[in-house]
mmCIF file with all atom_site columns, C-alpha atoms in Angstrom:
data_model
loop_
_atom_site.group_PDB
_atom_site.id
_atom_site.type_symbol
_atom_site.label_atom_id
_atom_site.label_alt_id
_atom_site.label_comp_id
_atom_site.label_asym_id
_atom_site.label_entity_id
_atom_site.label_seq_id
_atom_site.pdbx_PDB_ins_code
_atom_site.Cartn_x
_atom_site.Cartn_y
_atom_site.Cartn_z
_atom_site.occupancy
_atom_site.B_iso_or_equiv
_atom_site.pdbx_formal_charge
_atom_site.auth_seq_id
_atom_site.auth_comp_id
_atom_site.auth_asym_id
_atom_site.auth_atom_id
_atom_site.pdbx_PDB_model_num
ATOM 1   C CA . ASN A 1 1   ? -31.575 42.882 -44.193 1.00 54.00 ? 1279 ASN A CA 1
ATOM 2   C CA . ALA A 1 2   ? -30.023 40.819 -46.753 1.00 72.00 ? 1280 ALA A CA 1
ATOM 3   C CA . GLY A 1 3   ? -26.812 39.159 -46.097 1.00 91.00 ? 1281 GLY A CA 1
ATOM 4   C CA . VAL A 1 4   ? -23.727 39.071 -48.324 1.00 95.00 ? 1282 VAL A CA 1
ATOM 5   C CA . MET A 1 5   ? -24.754 37.628 -51.827 1.00 96.00 ? 1283 MET A CA 1
ATOM 6   C CA . GLN A 1 6   ? -22.672 35.832 -54.008 1.00 97.00 ? 1284 GLN A CA 1
ATOM 7   C CA . ASN A 1 7   ? -23.279 34.614 -57.578 1.00 96.00 ? 1285 ASN A CA 1
ATOM 8   C CA . PRO A 1 8   ? -23.275 32.305 -59.310 1.00 97.00 ? 1286 PRO A CA 1
ATOM 9   C CA . ARG A 1 9   ? -23.236 29.609 -56.507 1.00 96.00 ? 1287 ARG A CA 1
ATOM 10  C CA . HIS A 1 10  ? -21.890 26.994 -58.772 1.00 97.00 ? 1288 HIS A CA 1
ATOM 11  C CA . LEU A 1 11  ? -19.952 27.652 -61.791 1.00 97.00 ? 1289 LEU A CA 1
ATOM 12  C CA . VAL A 1 12  ? -18.287 25.062 -64.326 1.00 98.00 ? 1290 VAL A CA 1
ATOM 13  C CA . ARG A 1 13  ? -15.584 26.384 -66.626 1.00 98.00 ? 1291 ARG A CA 1
ATOM 14  C CA . ARG A 1 14  ? -13.418 24.674 -69.053 1.00 97.00 ? 1292 ARG A CA 1
ATOM 15  C CA . ARG A 1 15  ? -9.539  24.838 -68.787 1.00 97.00 ? 1293 ARG A CA 1
ATOM 16  C CA . GLY A 1 16  ? -8.331  28.201 -70.584 1.00 97.00 ? 1294 GLY A CA 1
ATOM 17  C CA . GLN A 1 17  ? -11.820 29.976 -70.056 1.00 98.00 ? 1295 GLN A CA 1
ATOM 18  C CA . GLU A 1 18  ? -12.410 33.106 -67.817 1.00 98.00 ? 1296 GLU A CA 1
ATOM 19  C CA . ALA A 1 19  ? -14.375 32.703 -64.596 1.00 98.00 ? 1297 ALA A CA 1
ATOM 20  C CA . ARG A 1 20  ? -16.155 35.710 -63.064 1.00 98.00 ? 1298 ARG A CA 1
ATOM 21  C CA . LEU A 1 21  ? -17.484 35.607 -59.419 1.00 98.00 ? 1299 LEU A CA 1
ATOM 22  C CA . ARG A 1 22  ? -19.491 38.444 -57.966 1.00 98.00 ? 1300 ARG A CA 1
ATOM 23  C CA . CYS A 1 23  ? -20.164 39.434 -54.330 1.00 97.00 ? 1301 CYS A CA 1
ATOM 24  C CA . SER A 1 24  ? -22.575 42.060 -52.955 1.00 96.00 ? 1302 SER A CA 1
ATOM 25  C CA . PRO A 1 25  ? -21.739 42.977 -49.724 1.00 94.00 ? 1303 PRO A CA 1
ATOM 26  C CA . MET A 1 26  ? -24.342 43.368 -46.840 1.00 91.00 ? 1304 MET A CA 1
ATOM 27  C CA . LYS A 1 27  ? -25.916 46.898 -46.712 1.00 88.00 ? 1305 LYS A CA 1
ATOM 28  C CA . GLY A 1 28  ? -23.711 49.513 -45.263 1.00 83.00 ? 1306 GLY A CA 1
ATOM 29  C CA . HIS A 1 29  ? -20.634 47.341 -45.301 1.00 86.00 ? 1307 HIS A CA 1
ATOM 30  C CA . SER A 1 30  ? -17.924 49.088 -47.561 1.00 85.00 ? 1308 SER A CA 1
ATOM 31  C CA . HIS A 1 31  ? -15.006 46.598 -46.721 1.00 88.00 ? 1309 HIS A CA 1
ATOM 32  C CA . VAL A 1 32  ? -14.956 43.145 -48.864 1.00 93.00 ? 1310 VAL A CA 1
ATOM 33  C CA . TYR A 1 33  ? -12.571 40.198 -48.373 1.00 93.00 ? 1311 TYR A CA 1
ATOM 34  C CA . TRP A 1 34  ? -12.211 37.218 -50.672 1.00 96.00 ? 1312 TRP A CA 1
ATOM 35  C CA . TYR A 1 35  ? -10.961 33.997 -49.430 1.00 95.00 ? 1313 TYR A CA 1
ATOM 36  C CA . ARG A 1 36  ? -10.328 30.464 -51.299 1.00 96.00 ? 1314 ARG A CA 1
ATOM 37  C CA . GLN A 1 37  ? -10.985 27.281 -49.749 1.00 93.00 ? 1315 GLN A CA 1
ATOM 38  C CA . LEU A 1 38  ? -9.490  24.075 -51.437 1.00 89.00 ? 1316 LEU A CA 1
ATOM 39  C CA . PRO A 1 39  ? -10.710 20.813 -50.539 1.00 82.00 ? 1317 PRO A CA 1
ATOM 40  C CA . GLU A 1 40  ? -9.909  19.699 -46.977 1.00 78.00 ? 1318 GLU A CA 1
ATOM 41  C CA . GLU A 1 41  ? -8.290  23.163 -46.254 1.00 82.00 ? 1319 GLU A CA 1
ATOM 42  C CA . GLY A 1 42  ? -9.213  26.211 -44.266 1.00 85.00 ? 1320 GLY A CA 1
ATOM 43  C CA . LEU A 1 43  ? -9.983  29.602 -45.958 1.00 90.00 ? 1321 LEU A CA 1
ATOM 44  C CA . LYS A 1 44  ? -7.010  31.296 -47.270 1.00 92.00 ? 1322 LYS A CA 1
ATOM 45  C CA . PHE A 1 45  ? -7.012  35.199 -47.741 1.00 91.00 ? 1323 PHE A CA 1
ATOM 46  C CA . MET A 1 46  ? -6.602  36.317 -51.024 1.00 94.00 ? 1324 MET A CA 1
ATOM 47  C CA . VAL A 1 47  ? -7.385  40.035 -51.409 1.00 94.00 ? 1325 VAL A CA 1
ATOM 48  C CA . TYR A 1 48  ? -9.350  42.892 -49.275 1.00 91.00 ? 1326 TYR A CA 1
ATOM 49  C CA . LEU A 1 49  ? -10.869 45.908 -50.826 1.00 92.00 ? 1327 LEU A CA 1
ATOM 50  C CA . GLN A 1 50  ? -12.664 49.012 -50.251 1.00 89.00 ? 1328 GLN A CA 1
ATOM 51  C CA . LYS A 1 51  ? -14.899 50.925 -52.550 1.00 87.00 ? 1329 LYS A CA 1
ATOM 52  C CA . GLU A 1 52  ? -12.356 51.383 -55.750 1.00 88.00 ? 1330 GLU A CA 1
ATOM 53  C CA . ASN A 1 53  ? -9.305  50.755 -54.087 1.00 91.00 ? 1331 ASN A CA 1
ATOM 54  C CA . ILE A 1 54  ? -7.485  47.370 -53.153 1.00 92.00 ? 1332 ILE A CA 1
ATOM 55  C CA . ILE A 1 55  ? -5.855  47.434 -49.793 1.00 88.00 ? 1333 ILE A CA 1
ATOM 56  C CA . ASP A 1 56  ? -4.150  44.238 -49.309 1.00 88.00 ? 1334 ASP A CA 1
ATOM 57  C CA . GLU A 1 57  ? -3.849  41.718 -52.220 1.00 92.00 ? 1335 GLU A CA 1
ATOM 58  C CA . SER A 1 58  ? -0.931  39.626 -50.426 1.00 90.00 ? 1336 SER A CA 1
ATOM 59  C CA . GLY A 1 59  ? -3.040  36.341 -50.827 1.00 91.00 ? 1337 GLY A CA 1
ATOM 60  C CA . MET A 1 60  ? -3.522  36.936 -54.438 1.00 93.00 ? 1338 MET A CA 1
ATOM 61  C CA . PRO A 1 61  ? -1.704  34.597 -57.043 1.00 93.00 ? 1339 PRO A CA 1
ATOM 62  C CA . LYS A 1 62  ? 0.410   36.998 -59.140 1.00 89.00 ? 1340 LYS A CA 1
ATOM 63  C CA . GLU A 1 63  ? -1.042  35.965 -62.488 1.00 94.00 ? 1341 GLU A CA 1
ATOM 64  C CA . ARG A 1 64  ? -4.672  35.177 -63.974 1.00 97.00 ? 1342 ARG A CA 1
ATOM 65  C CA . PHE A 1 65  ? -6.235  36.639 -60.708 1.00 97.00 ? 1343 PHE A CA 1
ATOM 66  C CA . SER A 1 66  ? -7.669  40.037 -60.314 1.00 97.00 ? 1344 SER A CA 1
ATOM 67  C CA . ALA A 1 67  ? -10.452 41.632 -58.235 1.00 97.00 ? 1345 ALA A CA 1
ATOM 68  C CA . GLU A 1 68  ? -12.057 44.955 -58.105 1.00 96.00 ? 1346 GLU A CA 1
ATOM 69  C CA . PHE A 1 69  ? -14.724 46.689 -56.116 1.00 95.00 ? 1347 PHE A CA 1
ATOM 70  C CA . PRO A 1 70  ? -16.100 49.542 -58.093 1.00 92.00 ? 1348 PRO A CA 1
ATOM 71  C CA . LYS A 1 71  ? -18.116 52.744 -57.030 1.00 89.00 ? 1349 LYS A CA 1
ATOM 72  C CA . GLU A 1 72  ? -21.163 51.048 -57.970 1.00 89.00 ? 1350 GLU A CA 1
ATOM 73  C CA . GLY A 1 73  ? -22.319 47.591 -57.992 1.00 92.00 ? 1351 GLY A CA 1
ATOM 74  C CA . PRO A 1 74  ? -20.650 44.250 -56.686 1.00 95.00 ? 1352 PRO A CA 1
ATOM 75  C CA . SER A 1 75  ? -17.363 43.286 -56.263 1.00 97.00 ? 1353 SER A CA 1
ATOM 76  C CA . ILE A 1 76  ? -15.680 40.939 -58.994 1.00 98.00 ? 1354 ILE A CA 1
ATOM 77  C CA . LEU A 1 77  ? -13.022 38.241 -58.626 1.00 98.00 ? 1355 LEU A CA 1
ATOM 78  C CA . ARG A 1 78  ? -11.956 37.516 -61.976 1.00 98.00 ? 1356 ARG A CA 1
ATOM 79  C CA . ILE A 1 79  ? -9.871  34.074 -63.053 1.00 98.00 ? 1357 ILE A CA 1
ATOM 80  C CA . GLN A 1 80  ? -8.408  34.246 -66.659 1.00 97.00 ? 1358 GLN A CA 1
ATOM 81  C CA . GLN A 1 81  ? -7.645  31.200 -68.243 1.00 97.00 ? 1359 GLN A CA 1
ATOM 82  C CA . VAL A 1 82  ? -8.504  28.900 -65.530 1.00 97.00 ? 1360 VAL A CA 1
ATOM 83  C CA . VAL A 1 83  ? -6.912  25.519 -64.786 1.00 96.00 ? 1361 VAL A CA 1
ATOM 84  C CA . ARG A 1 84  ? -8.110  22.597 -63.046 1.00 95.00 ? 1362 ARG A CA 1
ATOM 85  C CA . GLY A 1 85  ? -6.233  23.962 -59.874 1.00 94.00 ? 1363 GLY A CA 1
ATOM 86  C CA . ASP A 1 86  ? -8.401  26.705 -59.365 1.00 96.00 ? 1364 ASP A CA 1
ATOM 87  C CA . SER A 1 87  ? -11.256 24.506 -58.519 1.00 96.00 ? 1365 SER A CA 1
ATOM 88  C CA . ALA A 1 88  ? -12.358 25.644 -54.983 1.00 96.00 ? 1366 ALA A CA 1
ATOM 89  C CA . ALA A 1 89  ? -14.972 27.411 -53.007 1.00 96.00 ? 1367 ALA A CA 1
ATOM 90  C CA . TYR A 1 90  ? -14.442 31.160 -53.087 1.00 97.00 ? 1368 TYR A CA 1
ATOM 91  C CA . PHE A 1 91  ? -16.199 33.122 -50.262 1.00 97.00 ? 1369 PHE A CA 1
ATOM 92  C CA . CYS A 1 92  ? -16.560 36.813 -50.111 1.00 96.00 ? 1370 CYS A CA 1
ATOM 93  C CA . ALA A 1 93  ? -17.118 38.497 -46.634 1.00 93.00 ? 1371 ALA A CA 1
ATOM 94  C CA . SER A 1 94  ? -17.678 42.103 -45.596 1.00 91.00 ? 1372 SER A CA 1
ATOM 95  C CA . SER A 1 95  ? -17.518 44.174 -42.667 1.00 86.00 ? 1373 SER A CA 1
ATOM 96  C CA . PRO A 1 96  ? -18.687 47.618 -41.808 1.00 78.00 ? 1374 PRO A CA 1
ATOM 97  C CA . LEU A 1 97  ? -14.988 48.554 -41.041 1.00 67.00 ? 1375 LEU A CA 1
ATOM 98  C CA . GLY A 1 98  ? -11.693 47.370 -41.831 1.00 54.00 ? 1376 GLY A CA 1
ATOM 99  C CA . GLN A 1 99  ? -10.140 48.442 -38.438 1.00 52.00 ? 1377 GLN A CA 1
ATOM 100 C CA . PRO A 1 100 ? -10.074 47.422 -35.793 1.00 51.00 ? 1378 PRO A CA 1
ATOM 101 C CA . SER A 1 101 ? -9.496  43.747 -36.107 1.00 49.00 ? 1379 SER A CA 1
ATOM 102 C CA . TYR A 1 102 ? -12.296 42.823 -33.671 1.00 57.00 ? 1380 TYR A CA 1
ATOM 103 C CA . ASN A 1 103 ? -14.818 43.545 -36.574 1.00 66.00 ? 1381 ASN A CA 1
ATOM 104 C CA . GLU A 1 104 ? -16.213 40.176 -37.327 1.00 79.00 ? 1382 GLU A CA 1
ATOM 105 C CA . GLN A 1 105 ? -16.793 39.290 -40.991 1.00 86.00 ? 1383 GLN A CA 1
ATOM 106 C CA . PHE A 1 106 ? -20.203 38.340 -42.481 1.00 90.00 ? 1384 PHE A CA 1
ATOM 107 C CA . PHE A 1 107 ? -19.565 35.539 -45.046 1.00 94.00 ? 1385 PHE A CA 1
ATOM 108 C CA . GLY A 1 108 ? -21.666 34.849 -48.338 1.00 96.00 ? 1386 GLY A CA 1
ATOM 109 C CA . PRO A 1 109 ? -22.533 31.400 -49.294 1.00 95.00 ? 1387 PRO A CA 1
ATOM 110 C CA . GLY A 1 110 ? -19.643 30.934 -51.434 1.00 96.00 ? 1388 GLY A CA 1
ATOM 111 C CA . THR A 1 111 ? -19.092 29.860 -55.248 1.00 97.00 ? 1389 THR A CA 1
ATOM 112 C CA . ARG A 1 112 ? -18.005 26.586 -56.061 1.00 96.00 ? 1390 ARG A CA 1
ATOM 113 C CA . LEU A 1 113 ? -15.789 26.616 -58.889 1.00 97.00 ? 1391 LEU A CA 1
ATOM 114 C CA . THR A 1 114 ? -15.047 23.452 -60.716 1.00 97.00 ? 1392 THR A CA 1
ATOM 115 C CA . VAL A 1 115 ? -12.936 23.601 -63.973 1.00 97.00 ? 1393 VAL A CA 1
ATOM 116 C CA . LEU A 1 116 ? -13.097 20.630 -66.026 1.00 95.00 ? 1394 LEU A CA 1
ATOM 117 C CA . ASP B 2 1   ? 4.217   28.541 -42.909 1.00 69.00 ? 379  ASP B CA 1
ATOM 118 C CA . GLN B 2 2   ? 0.816   27.824 -41.456 1.00 80.00 ? 380  GLN B CA 1
ATOM 119 C CA . GLN B 2 3   ? 0.360   30.689 -38.762 1.00 91.00 ? 381  GLN B CA 1
ATOM 120 C CA . VAL B 2 4   ? -2.870  29.146 -37.241 1.00 94.00 ? 382  VAL B CA 1
ATOM 121 C CA . LYS B 2 5   ? -3.215  25.352 -36.747 1.00 95.00 ? 383  LYS B CA 1
ATOM 122 C CA . GLN B 2 6   ? -6.125  23.134 -35.680 1.00 95.00 ? 384  GLN B CA 1
ATOM 123 C CA . ASN B 2 7   ? -4.325  19.759 -35.184 1.00 91.00 ? 385  ASN B CA 1
ATOM 124 C CA . SER B 2 8   ? -7.448  17.662 -34.961 1.00 94.00 ? 386  SER B CA 1
ATOM 125 C CA . PRO B 2 9   ? -9.496  17.552 -38.036 1.00 93.00 ? 387  PRO B CA 1
ATOM 126 C CA . SER B 2 10  ? -12.358 15.850 -36.391 1.00 96.00 ? 388  SER B CA 1
ATOM 127 C CA . LEU B 2 11  ? -14.119 15.339 -32.935 1.00 97.00 ? 389  LEU B CA 1
ATOM 128 C CA . SER B 2 12  ? -16.899 13.174 -32.017 1.00 97.00 ? 390  SER B CA 1
ATOM 129 C CA . VAL B 2 13  ? -18.613 13.789 -28.748 1.00 98.00 ? 391  VAL B CA 1
ATOM 130 C CA . GLN B 2 14  ? -22.339 12.657 -27.222 1.00 97.00 ? 392  GLN B CA 1
ATOM 131 C CA . GLU B 2 15  ? -25.194 14.844 -26.954 1.00 97.00 ? 393  GLU B CA 1
ATOM 132 C CA . GLY B 2 16  ? -25.043 16.746 -23.738 1.00 97.00 ? 394  GLY B CA 1
ATOM 133 C CA . ARG B 2 17  ? -21.225 16.459 -23.095 1.00 97.00 ? 395  ARG B CA 1
ATOM 134 C CA . ILE B 2 18  ? -18.762 18.962 -23.439 1.00 98.00 ? 396  ILE B CA 1
ATOM 135 C CA . SER B 2 19  ? -16.723 19.538 -27.005 1.00 98.00 ? 397  SER B CA 1
ATOM 136 C CA . ILE B 2 20  ? -13.394 21.106 -26.763 1.00 98.00 ? 398  ILE B CA 1
ATOM 137 C CA . LEU B 2 21  ? -12.049 22.252 -29.837 1.00 98.00 ? 399  LEU B CA 1
ATOM 138 C CA . ASN B 2 22  ? -8.416  23.334 -30.023 1.00 98.00 ? 400  ASN B CA 1
ATOM 139 C CA . CYS B 2 23  ? -6.224  25.808 -31.996 1.00 97.00 ? 401  CYS B CA 1
ATOM 140 C CA . ASP B 2 24  ? -2.614  26.830 -31.784 1.00 97.00 ? 402  ASP B CA 1
ATOM 141 C CA . TYR B 2 25  ? -0.922  30.064 -33.328 1.00 96.00 ? 403  TYR B CA 1
ATOM 142 C CA . THR B 2 26  ? 2.786   30.858 -34.404 1.00 95.00 ? 404  THR B CA 1
ATOM 143 C CA . ASN B 2 27  ? 2.637   34.689 -34.750 1.00 91.00 ? 405  ASN B CA 1
ATOM 144 C CA . SER B 2 28  ? 2.651   36.316 -31.121 1.00 91.00 ? 406  SER B CA 1
ATOM 145 C CA . MET B 2 29  ? 1.597   39.681 -32.739 1.00 88.00 ? 407  MET B CA 1
ATOM 146 C CA . PHE B 2 30  ? -2.057  38.216 -33.388 1.00 90.00 ? 408  PHE B CA 1
ATOM 147 C CA . ASP B 2 31  ? -4.325  40.346 -31.130 1.00 87.00 ? 409  ASP B CA 1
ATOM 148 C CA . TYR B 2 32  ? -7.786  39.279 -32.009 1.00 89.00 ? 410  TYR B CA 1
ATOM 149 C CA . PHE B 2 33  ? -9.084  35.777 -32.105 1.00 92.00 ? 411  PHE B CA 1
ATOM 150 C CA . LEU B 2 34  ? -12.506 34.428 -33.828 1.00 92.00 ? 412  LEU B CA 1
ATOM 151 C CA . TRP B 2 35  ? -14.284 31.135 -33.968 1.00 95.00 ? 413  TRP B CA 1
ATOM 152 C CA . TYR B 2 36  ? -16.577 30.561 -36.868 1.00 95.00 ? 414  TYR B CA 1
ATOM 153 C CA . LYS B 2 37  ? -19.050 27.491 -37.489 1.00 96.00 ? 415  LYS B CA 1
ATOM 154 C CA . LYS B 2 38  ? -19.581 26.218 -40.988 1.00 94.00 ? 416  LYS B CA 1
ATOM 155 C CA . TYR B 2 39  ? -22.219 24.341 -42.370 1.00 94.00 ? 417  TYR B CA 1
ATOM 156 C CA . PRO B 2 40  ? -22.083 22.201 -45.629 1.00 89.00 ? 418  PRO B CA 1
ATOM 157 C CA . ALA B 2 41  ? -22.827 24.540 -48.665 1.00 86.00 ? 419  ALA B CA 1
ATOM 158 C CA . GLU B 2 42  ? -22.932 27.380 -46.537 1.00 91.00 ? 420  GLU B CA 1
ATOM 159 C CA . GLY B 2 43  ? -20.392 30.400 -45.817 1.00 93.00 ? 421  GLY B CA 1
ATOM 160 C CA . PRO B 2 44  ? -18.938 30.476 -42.429 1.00 94.00 ? 422  PRO B CA 1
ATOM 161 C CA . THR B 2 45  ? -20.650 32.328 -39.486 1.00 94.00 ? 423  THR B CA 1
ATOM 162 C CA . PHE B 2 46  ? -19.378 34.166 -36.658 1.00 91.00 ? 424  PHE B CA 1
ATOM 163 C CA . LEU B 2 47  ? -19.576 32.398 -33.214 1.00 94.00 ? 425  LEU B CA 1
ATOM 164 C CA . ILE B 2 48  ? -17.425 34.132 -30.599 1.00 94.00 ? 426  ILE B CA 1
ATOM 165 C CA . SER B 2 49  ? -14.430 36.095 -30.313 1.00 91.00 ? 427  SER B CA 1
ATOM 166 C CA . ILE B 2 50  ? -11.622 36.897 -28.076 1.00 92.00 ? 428  ILE B CA 1
ATOM 167 C CA . SER B 2 51  ? -9.384  39.968 -27.615 1.00 89.00 ? 429  SER B CA 1
ATOM 168 C CA . SER B 2 52  ? -5.587  39.315 -26.550 1.00 90.00 ? 430  SER B CA 1
ATOM 169 C CA . ILE B 2 53  ? -5.944  41.284 -23.384 1.00 91.00 ? 431  ILE B CA 1
ATOM 170 C CA . LYS B 2 54  ? -8.648  38.762 -21.976 1.00 92.00 ? 432  LYS B CA 1
ATOM 171 C CA . ASP B 2 55  ? -7.971  35.122 -21.321 1.00 94.00 ? 433  ASP B CA 1
ATOM 172 C CA . LYS B 2 56  ? -11.645 34.161 -21.422 1.00 96.00 ? 434  LYS B CA 1
ATOM 173 C CA . ASN B 2 57  ? -15.099 35.030 -23.051 1.00 95.00 ? 435  ASN B CA 1
ATOM 174 C CA . GLU B 2 58  ? -18.141 33.386 -22.597 1.00 96.00 ? 436  GLU B CA 1
ATOM 175 C CA . ASP B 2 59  ? -21.574 33.359 -24.595 1.00 95.00 ? 437  ASP B CA 1
ATOM 176 C CA . GLY B 2 60  ? -24.080 31.000 -23.639 1.00 96.00 ? 438  GLY B CA 1
ATOM 177 C CA . ARG B 2 61  ? -23.050 27.552 -24.228 1.00 97.00 ? 439  ARG B CA 1
ATOM 178 C CA . PHE B 2 62  ? -19.805 28.616 -25.878 1.00 97.00 ? 440  PHE B CA 1
ATOM 179 C CA . THR B 2 63  ? -16.531 29.641 -24.022 1.00 98.00 ? 441  THR B CA 1
ATOM 180 C CA . VAL B 2 64  ? -13.298 30.627 -25.514 1.00 97.00 ? 442  VAL B CA 1
ATOM 181 C CA . PHE B 2 65  ? -9.790  30.536 -23.413 1.00 97.00 ? 443  PHE B CA 1
ATOM 182 C CA . LEU B 2 66  ? -7.017  32.053 -24.496 1.00 97.00 ? 444  LEU B CA 1
ATOM 183 C CA . ASN B 2 67  ? -3.525  31.084 -23.201 1.00 96.00 ? 445  ASN B CA 1
ATOM 184 C CA . LYS B 2 68  ? -0.962  33.782 -24.658 1.00 95.00 ? 446  LYS B CA 1
ATOM 185 C CA . SER B 2 69  ? 2.037   32.121 -23.225 1.00 95.00 ? 447  SER B CA 1
ATOM 186 C CA . ALA B 2 70  ? 1.272   28.834 -24.895 1.00 96.00 ? 448  ALA B CA 1
ATOM 187 C CA . LYS B 2 71  ? -0.102  30.704 -27.983 1.00 96.00 ? 449  LYS B CA 1
ATOM 188 C CA . HIS B 2 72  ? -3.041  28.326 -27.753 1.00 97.00 ? 450  HIS B CA 1
ATOM 189 C CA . LEU B 2 73  ? -6.943  29.101 -27.534 1.00 96.00 ? 451  LEU B CA 1
ATOM 190 C CA . SER B 2 74  ? -9.837  26.590 -27.208 1.00 97.00 ? 452  SER B CA 1
ATOM 191 C CA . LEU B 2 75  ? -13.627 26.706 -27.760 1.00 98.00 ? 453  LEU B CA 1
ATOM 192 C CA . HIS B 2 76  ? -15.977 24.781 -25.181 1.00 98.00 ? 454  HIS B CA 1
ATOM 193 C CA . ILE B 2 77  ? -19.284 23.895 -25.954 1.00 98.00 ? 455  ILE B CA 1
ATOM 194 C CA . VAL B 2 78  ? -21.336 22.859 -23.240 1.00 97.00 ? 456  VAL B CA 1
ATOM 195 C CA . PRO B 2 79  ? -23.783 20.978 -23.266 1.00 97.00 ? 457  PRO B CA 1
ATOM 196 C CA . SER B 2 80  ? -23.201 20.047 -26.897 1.00 98.00 ? 458  SER B CA 1
ATOM 197 C CA . GLN B 2 81  ? -26.133 19.649 -29.112 1.00 97.00 ? 459  GLN B CA 1
ATOM 198 C CA . PRO B 2 82  ? -26.597 17.532 -32.515 1.00 96.00 ? 460  PRO B CA 1
ATOM 199 C CA . GLY B 2 83  ? -27.218 20.831 -34.179 1.00 96.00 ? 461  GLY B CA 1
ATOM 200 C CA . ASP B 2 84  ? -23.807 21.846 -32.960 1.00 97.00 ? 462  ASP B CA 1
ATOM 201 C CA . SER B 2 85  ? -22.294 19.240 -35.732 1.00 97.00 ? 463  SER B CA 1
ATOM 202 C CA . ALA B 2 86  ? -20.614 21.751 -38.217 1.00 97.00 ? 464  ALA B CA 1
ATOM 203 C CA . VAL B 2 87  ? -16.815 22.497 -39.156 1.00 95.00 ? 465  VAL B CA 1
ATOM 204 C CA . TYR B 2 88  ? -15.445 25.032 -36.750 1.00 97.00 ? 466  TYR B CA 1
ATOM 205 C CA . PHE B 2 89  ? -12.642 27.349 -37.843 1.00 95.00 ? 467  PHE B CA 1
ATOM 206 C CA . CYS B 2 90  ? -10.377 29.059 -35.866 1.00 95.00 ? 468  CYS B CA 1
ATOM 207 C CA . ALA B 2 91  ? -9.244  32.450 -37.149 1.00 93.00 ? 469  ALA B CA 1
ATOM 208 C CA . ALA B 2 92  ? -6.642  35.212 -35.895 1.00 91.00 ? 470  ALA B CA 1
ATOM 209 C CA . SER B 2 93  ? -5.953  38.767 -37.012 1.00 86.00 ? 471  SER B CA 1
ATOM 210 C CA . LEU B 2 94  ? -3.876  41.713 -36.385 1.00 81.00 ? 472  LEU B CA 1
ATOM 211 C CA . ASN B 2 95  ? -5.050  45.132 -35.810 1.00 68.00 ? 473  ASN B CA 1
ATOM 212 C CA . THR B 2 96  ? -2.877  46.686 -38.167 1.00 60.00 ? 474  THR B CA 1
ATOM 213 C CA . ASN B 2 97  ? -3.833  44.048 -40.918 1.00 55.00 ? 475  ASN B CA 1
ATOM 214 C CA . ALA B 2 98  ? -7.276  45.868 -41.326 1.00 58.00 ? 476  ALA B CA 1
ATOM 215 C CA . GLY B 2 99  ? -9.199  42.965 -40.334 1.00 63.00 ? 477  GLY B CA 1
ATOM 216 C CA . LYS B 2 100 ? -7.832  40.475 -42.608 1.00 76.00 ? 478  LYS B CA 1
ATOM 217 C CA . SER B 2 101 ? -8.237  37.003 -40.845 1.00 84.00 ? 479  SER B CA 1
ATOM 218 C CA . THR B 2 102 ? -5.892  34.384 -40.880 1.00 89.00 ? 480  THR B CA 1
ATOM 219 C CA . PHE B 2 103 ? -7.682  30.742 -40.652 1.00 91.00 ? 481  PHE B CA 1
ATOM 220 C CA . GLY B 2 104 ? -7.155  27.292 -39.343 1.00 93.00 ? 482  GLY B CA 1
ATOM 221 C CA . ASP B 2 105 ? -7.946  24.285 -41.482 1.00 92.00 ? 483  ASP B CA 1
ATOM 222 C CA . GLY B 2 106 ? -10.897 23.651 -39.310 1.00 93.00 ? 484  GLY B CA 1
ATOM 223 C CA . THR B 2 107 ? -12.166 20.671 -37.214 1.00 96.00 ? 485  THR B CA 1
ATOM 224 C CA . THR B 2 108 ? -15.461 18.913 -38.148 1.00 96.00 ? 486  THR B CA 1
ATOM 225 C CA . LEU B 2 109 ? -17.483 18.455 -35.195 1.00 97.00 ? 487  LEU B CA 1
ATOM 226 C CA . THR B 2 110 ? -20.084 15.551 -34.878 1.00 97.00 ? 488  THR B CA 1
ATOM 227 C CA . VAL B 2 111 ? -22.348 15.354 -31.763 1.00 97.00 ? 489  VAL B CA 1
ATOM 228 C CA . LYS B 2 112 ? -24.144 12.219 -31.361 1.00 96.00 ? 490  LYS B CA 1
ATOM 229 C CA . PRO B 2 113 ? -27.814 11.960 -30.294 1.00 93.00 ? 491  PRO B CA 1
#
C-alpha cells in the first residue's frame, strides 16, 4: 500500500511564475490536508479538502493560492505569481476520515519550493 | 498567536538515558494531542497520541503525559537511541475542526552514542 505521494519533490520557480504541487493520498483516504513549513518553523495548516470540496481554507493566503481535490486525480496546490517568501516545504497529508480528531494524518515527503 | 508551543528548539541526550520533550498549548478546547517525528527530507510520521480524557499513554519506549490544568504535555523516550535523533513536533486538534492539526515549531533531538 503506497503512502502519500507528492511531486515534484523539488521545484524551482522564478518570481512571477506559477507553481503546481501535486498530492496523491493513500489508497482509501478521502481527506487531504496541505501544510507549509517555513525554515526553522513548524508546519502551518493551509487547507483541508475532501473530494471536490474545500472544507476549511482558513490557513490559505487570500491571494495567489488555491487548492483543489477533483473527483479523479491528485490534489493540486497552486501558487500563482510566486514571490521569494513562498519558498518553503509544502507537505500534504491524508486521512481516511476527517472526524473524529484522533485520526492521525499520514504525510507525504513534501515538495520543496525555491523561488529565485 | 501561537496556540501550540515547543519552547526548546533543541535537546541533546546520551544514548540509554531519558529524553523529555515538552509542549505547551493555550487553547483549552483542544481535545486530542499527537506527536510526530520528522527526519530530514522526509514528511512527519505519527508517533503517539493522547486524548484529553486521559493523562498518560504508553507505547513501547514512548510515553506521553498530559496535564490539562497546566495545558502541558510531554513526550518521554526511554531508553533513548541514536535512531531517535530527529525533529519532534507536538500537534493539537479540536474534534469540531475535522482533524485539522495545529503544530508546534518542533524540537530537534540529538541522541549521542
